[in-house]
PDB file of C-alpha atoms in Angstrom:
ATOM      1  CA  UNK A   1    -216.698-163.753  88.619  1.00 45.00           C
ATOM      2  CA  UNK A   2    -216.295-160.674  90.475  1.00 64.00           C
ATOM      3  CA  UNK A   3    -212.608-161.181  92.314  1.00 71.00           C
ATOM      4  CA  UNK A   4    -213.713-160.119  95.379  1.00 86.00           C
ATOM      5  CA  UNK A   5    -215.486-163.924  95.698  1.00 88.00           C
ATOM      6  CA  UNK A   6    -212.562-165.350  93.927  1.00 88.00           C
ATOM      7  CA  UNK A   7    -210.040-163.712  96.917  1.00 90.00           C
ATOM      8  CA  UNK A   8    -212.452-164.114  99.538  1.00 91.00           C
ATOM      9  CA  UNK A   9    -212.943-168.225  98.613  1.00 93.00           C
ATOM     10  CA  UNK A  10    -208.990-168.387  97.988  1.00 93.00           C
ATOM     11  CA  UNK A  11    -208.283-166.788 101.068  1.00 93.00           C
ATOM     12  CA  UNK A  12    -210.467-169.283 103.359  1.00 93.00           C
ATOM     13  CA  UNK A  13    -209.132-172.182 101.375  1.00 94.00           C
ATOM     14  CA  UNK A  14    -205.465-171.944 101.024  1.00 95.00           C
ATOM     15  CA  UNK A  15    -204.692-172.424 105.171  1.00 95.00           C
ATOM     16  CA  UNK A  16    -206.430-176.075 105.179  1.00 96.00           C
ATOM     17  CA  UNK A  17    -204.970-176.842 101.581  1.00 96.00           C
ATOM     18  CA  UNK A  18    -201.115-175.865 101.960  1.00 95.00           C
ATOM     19  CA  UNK A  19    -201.640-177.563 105.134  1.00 96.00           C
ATOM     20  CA  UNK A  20    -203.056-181.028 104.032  1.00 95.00           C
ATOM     21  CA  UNK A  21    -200.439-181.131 101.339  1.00 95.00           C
ATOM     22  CA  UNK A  22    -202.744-179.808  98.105  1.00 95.00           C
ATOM     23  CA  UNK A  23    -202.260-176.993  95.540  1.00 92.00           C
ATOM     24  CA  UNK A  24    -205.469-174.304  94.627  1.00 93.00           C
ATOM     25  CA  UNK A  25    -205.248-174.798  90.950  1.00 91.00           C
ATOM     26  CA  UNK A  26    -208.209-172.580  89.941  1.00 90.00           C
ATOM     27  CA  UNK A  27    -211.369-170.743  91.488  1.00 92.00           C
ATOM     28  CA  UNK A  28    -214.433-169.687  89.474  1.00 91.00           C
ATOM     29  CA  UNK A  29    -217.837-168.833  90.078  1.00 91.00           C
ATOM     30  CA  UNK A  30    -220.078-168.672  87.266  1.00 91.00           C
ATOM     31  CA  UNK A  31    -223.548-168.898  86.751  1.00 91.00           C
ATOM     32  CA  UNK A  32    -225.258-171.594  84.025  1.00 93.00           C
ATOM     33  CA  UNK A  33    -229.110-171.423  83.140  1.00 92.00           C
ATOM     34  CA  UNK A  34    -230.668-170.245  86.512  1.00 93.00           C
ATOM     35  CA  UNK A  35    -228.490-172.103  88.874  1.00 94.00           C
ATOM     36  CA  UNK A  36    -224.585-170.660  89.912  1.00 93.00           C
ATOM     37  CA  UNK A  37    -221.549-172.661  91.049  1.00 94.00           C
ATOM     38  CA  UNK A  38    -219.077-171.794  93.069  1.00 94.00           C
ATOM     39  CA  UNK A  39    -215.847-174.550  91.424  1.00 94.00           C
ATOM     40  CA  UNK A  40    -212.866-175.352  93.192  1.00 95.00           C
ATOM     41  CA  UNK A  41    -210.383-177.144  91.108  1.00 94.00           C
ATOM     42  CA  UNK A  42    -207.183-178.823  93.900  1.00 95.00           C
ATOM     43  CA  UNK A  43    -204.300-181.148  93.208  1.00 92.00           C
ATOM     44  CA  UNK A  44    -201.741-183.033  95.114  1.00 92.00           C
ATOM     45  CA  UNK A  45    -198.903-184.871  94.429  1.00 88.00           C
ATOM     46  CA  UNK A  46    -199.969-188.246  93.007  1.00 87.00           C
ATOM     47  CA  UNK A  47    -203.686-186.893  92.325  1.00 88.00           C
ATOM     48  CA  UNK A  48    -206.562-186.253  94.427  1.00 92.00           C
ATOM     49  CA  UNK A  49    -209.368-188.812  94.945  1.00 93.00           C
ATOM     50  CA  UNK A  50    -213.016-188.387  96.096  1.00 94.00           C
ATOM     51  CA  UNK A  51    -212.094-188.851  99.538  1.00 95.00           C
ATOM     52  CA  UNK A  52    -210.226-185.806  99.362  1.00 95.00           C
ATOM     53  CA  UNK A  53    -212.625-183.377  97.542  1.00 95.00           C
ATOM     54  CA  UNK A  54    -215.357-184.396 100.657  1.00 95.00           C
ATOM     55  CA  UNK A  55    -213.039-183.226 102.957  1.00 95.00           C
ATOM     56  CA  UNK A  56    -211.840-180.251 101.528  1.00 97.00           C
ATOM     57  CA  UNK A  57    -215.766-179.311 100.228  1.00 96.00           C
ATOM     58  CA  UNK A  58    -216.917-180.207 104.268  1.00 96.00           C
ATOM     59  CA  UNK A  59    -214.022-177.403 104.989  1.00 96.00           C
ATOM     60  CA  UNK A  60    -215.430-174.845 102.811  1.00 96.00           C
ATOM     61  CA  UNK A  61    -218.863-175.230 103.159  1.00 94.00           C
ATOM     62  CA  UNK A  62    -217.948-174.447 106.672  1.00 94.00           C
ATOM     63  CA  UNK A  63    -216.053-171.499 105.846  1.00 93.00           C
ATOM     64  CA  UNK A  64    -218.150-170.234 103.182  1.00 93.00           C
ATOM     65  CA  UNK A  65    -220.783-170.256 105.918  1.00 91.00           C
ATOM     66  CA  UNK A  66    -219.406-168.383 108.732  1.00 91.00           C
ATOM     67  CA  UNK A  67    -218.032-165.995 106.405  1.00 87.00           C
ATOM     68  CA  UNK A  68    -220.767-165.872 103.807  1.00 85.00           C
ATOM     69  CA  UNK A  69    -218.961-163.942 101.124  1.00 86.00           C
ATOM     70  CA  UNK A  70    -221.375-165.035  98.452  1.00 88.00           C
ATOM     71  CA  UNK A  71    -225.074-163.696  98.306  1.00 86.00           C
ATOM     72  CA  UNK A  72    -226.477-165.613  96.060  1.00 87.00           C
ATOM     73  CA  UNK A  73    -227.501-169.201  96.788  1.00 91.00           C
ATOM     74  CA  UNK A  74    -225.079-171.480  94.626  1.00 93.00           C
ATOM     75  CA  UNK A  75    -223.629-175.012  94.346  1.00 95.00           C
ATOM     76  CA  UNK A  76    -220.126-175.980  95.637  1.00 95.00           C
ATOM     77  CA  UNK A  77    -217.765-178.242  93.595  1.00 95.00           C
ATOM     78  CA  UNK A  78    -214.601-179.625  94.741  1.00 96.00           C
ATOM     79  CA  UNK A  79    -211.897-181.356  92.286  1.00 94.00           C
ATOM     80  CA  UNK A  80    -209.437-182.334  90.128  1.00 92.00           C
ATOM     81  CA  UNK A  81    -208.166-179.843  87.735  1.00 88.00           C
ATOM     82  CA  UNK A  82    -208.199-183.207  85.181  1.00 86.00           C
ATOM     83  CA  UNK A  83    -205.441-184.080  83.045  1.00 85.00           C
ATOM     84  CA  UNK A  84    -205.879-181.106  80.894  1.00 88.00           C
ATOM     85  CA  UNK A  85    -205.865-178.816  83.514  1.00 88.00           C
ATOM     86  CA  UNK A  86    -205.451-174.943  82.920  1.00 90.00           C
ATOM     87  CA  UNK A  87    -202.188-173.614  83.269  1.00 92.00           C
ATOM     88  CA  UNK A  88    -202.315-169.910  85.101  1.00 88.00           C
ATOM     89  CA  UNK A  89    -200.069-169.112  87.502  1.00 87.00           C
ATOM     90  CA  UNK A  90    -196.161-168.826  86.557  1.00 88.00           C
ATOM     91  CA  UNK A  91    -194.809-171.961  88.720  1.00 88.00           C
ATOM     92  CA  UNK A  92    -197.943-173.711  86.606  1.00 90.00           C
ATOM     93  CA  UNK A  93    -195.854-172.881  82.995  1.00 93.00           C
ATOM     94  CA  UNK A  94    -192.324-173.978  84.292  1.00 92.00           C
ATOM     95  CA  UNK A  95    -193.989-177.575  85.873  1.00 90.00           C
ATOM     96  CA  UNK A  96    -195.296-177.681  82.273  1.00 93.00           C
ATOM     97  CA  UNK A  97    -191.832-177.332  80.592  1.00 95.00           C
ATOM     98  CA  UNK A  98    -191.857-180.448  78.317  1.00 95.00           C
ATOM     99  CA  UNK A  99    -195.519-181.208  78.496  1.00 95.00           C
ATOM    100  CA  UNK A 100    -197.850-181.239  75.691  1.00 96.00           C
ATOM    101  CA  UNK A 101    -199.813-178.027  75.976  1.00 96.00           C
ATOM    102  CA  UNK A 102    -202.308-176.123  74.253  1.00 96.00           C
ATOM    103  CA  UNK A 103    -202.566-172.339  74.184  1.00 96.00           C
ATOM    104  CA  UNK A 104    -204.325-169.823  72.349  1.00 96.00           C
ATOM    105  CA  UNK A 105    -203.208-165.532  71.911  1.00 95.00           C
ATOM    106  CA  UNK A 106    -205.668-162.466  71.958  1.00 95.00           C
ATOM    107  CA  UNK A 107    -204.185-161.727  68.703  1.00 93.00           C
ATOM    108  CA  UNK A 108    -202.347-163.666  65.759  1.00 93.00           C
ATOM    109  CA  UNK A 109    -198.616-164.273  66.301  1.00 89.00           C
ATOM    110  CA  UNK A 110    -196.968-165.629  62.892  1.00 86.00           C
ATOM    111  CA  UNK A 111    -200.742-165.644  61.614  1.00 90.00           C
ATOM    112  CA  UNK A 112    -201.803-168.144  64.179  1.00 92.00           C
ATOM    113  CA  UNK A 113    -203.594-168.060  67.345  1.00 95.00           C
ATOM    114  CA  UNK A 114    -203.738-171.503  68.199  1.00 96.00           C
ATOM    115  CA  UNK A 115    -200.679-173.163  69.397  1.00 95.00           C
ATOM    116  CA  UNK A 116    -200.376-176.945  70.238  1.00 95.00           C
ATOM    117  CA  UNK A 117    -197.097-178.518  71.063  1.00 95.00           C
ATOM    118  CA  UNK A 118    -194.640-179.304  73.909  1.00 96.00           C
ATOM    119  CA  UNK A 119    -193.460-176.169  75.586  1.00 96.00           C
ATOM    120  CA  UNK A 120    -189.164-176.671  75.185  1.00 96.00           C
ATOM    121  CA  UNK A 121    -189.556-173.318  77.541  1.00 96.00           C
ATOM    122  CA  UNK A 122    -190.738-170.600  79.269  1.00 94.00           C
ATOM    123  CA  UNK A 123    -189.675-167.632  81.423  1.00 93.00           C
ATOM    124  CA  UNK A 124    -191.123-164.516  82.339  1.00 90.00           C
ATOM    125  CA  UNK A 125    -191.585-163.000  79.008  1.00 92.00           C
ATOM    126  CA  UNK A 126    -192.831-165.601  76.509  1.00 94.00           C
ATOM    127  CA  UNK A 127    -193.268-169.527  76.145  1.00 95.00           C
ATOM    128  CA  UNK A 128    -191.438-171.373  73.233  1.00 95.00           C
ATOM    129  CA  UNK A 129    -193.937-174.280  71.641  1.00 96.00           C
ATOM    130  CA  UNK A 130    -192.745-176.836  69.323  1.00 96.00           C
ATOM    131  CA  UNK A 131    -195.209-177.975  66.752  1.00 94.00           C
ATOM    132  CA  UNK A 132    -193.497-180.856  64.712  1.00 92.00           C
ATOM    133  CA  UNK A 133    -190.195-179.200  63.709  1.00 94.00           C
ATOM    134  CA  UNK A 134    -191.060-175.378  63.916  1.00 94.00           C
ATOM    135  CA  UNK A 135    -191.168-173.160  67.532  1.00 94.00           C
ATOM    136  CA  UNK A 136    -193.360-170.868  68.143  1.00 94.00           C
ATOM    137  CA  UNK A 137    -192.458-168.451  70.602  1.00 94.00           C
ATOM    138  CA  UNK A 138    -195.707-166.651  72.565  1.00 95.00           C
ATOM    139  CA  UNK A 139    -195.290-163.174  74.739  1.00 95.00           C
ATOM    140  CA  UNK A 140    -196.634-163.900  77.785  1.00 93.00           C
ATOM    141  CA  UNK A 141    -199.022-161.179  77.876  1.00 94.00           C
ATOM    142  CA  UNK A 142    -200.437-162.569  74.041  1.00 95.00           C
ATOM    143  CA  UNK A 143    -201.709-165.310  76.124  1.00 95.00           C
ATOM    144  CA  UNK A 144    -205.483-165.638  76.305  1.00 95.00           C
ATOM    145  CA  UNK A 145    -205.734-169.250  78.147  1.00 94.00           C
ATOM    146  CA  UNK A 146    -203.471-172.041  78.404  1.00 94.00           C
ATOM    147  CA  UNK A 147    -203.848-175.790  79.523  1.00 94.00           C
ATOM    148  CA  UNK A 148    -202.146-178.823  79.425  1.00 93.00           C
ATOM    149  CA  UNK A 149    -202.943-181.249  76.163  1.00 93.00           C
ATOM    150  CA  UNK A 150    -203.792-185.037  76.202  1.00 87.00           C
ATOM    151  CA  UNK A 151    -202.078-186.777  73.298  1.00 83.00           C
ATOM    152  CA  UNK A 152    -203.434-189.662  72.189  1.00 79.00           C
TER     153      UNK A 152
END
């Protein structure tokens, strides 16, 4: 997704969210088969319901058409990051401390790049995973994606 859309869409959003009490998790705008889609993924304390994603869509489709920062045509989607919801932004890691969470590297560390475990910590430079007994500790900038993990 060219950022430009991703700034534009964050820009026109954030005012009404931070406002009505909800968090931007994620932005993306990809296309799949012939048809694009523009996703919004927002949270709140104590979840978001559908009641919430139609306002918040009604908002940006409203935006998104009096400032028309995409020129294709595409589909908007508002919701819920879900409960494994991708973890990107730094205040996203520390809410995560002691949370099961999965995360993979560009490159091996210790011969793995797969990592599933509850992060003990975090701080600017790396995350510390537990796996059973062993921790793993991942430089931040090894990080390739990172979400939150459902254990069942």
């Amino acid at each position: 997704m060219s950022s430009n859309i991703k700034s534009a869409v964050e820009a026109m959003a954030l005012p009404f969210l931070e406002e009505n009490g909800f968090e931007l998790v994620d932005v993306e705008y990809v296309k799949e088969g012939s048809n694009r889609f523009l996703r919004v993924y927002v949270d709140k304390e104590g979840g978001i319901d559908i009641d919430d994603c139609g306002r918040i869509s009604e908002y940006l489709s409203e935006k998104l058409d009096e400032n028309d920062p995409i020129p294709d045509a595409y589909f908007l989607e508002v919701s819920s990051p879900g409960a494994e919801r991708p973890l990107k932004k730094p205040e996203d890691f520390i809410k995560a401390v002691g949370k099961h969470v999965y995360v993979t590297t560009y490159e091996p560390i210790e011969k793995k790049k797969e990592y599933e475990g509850l992060l003990v910590h975090c701080d600017d430079t790396a995350l510390t995973i537990r796996e059973g007994k062993k921790e793993f500790v991942v430089p931040r900038e090894k990080i390739a994606s990172a979400r939150l993990a459902v254990v069942f």
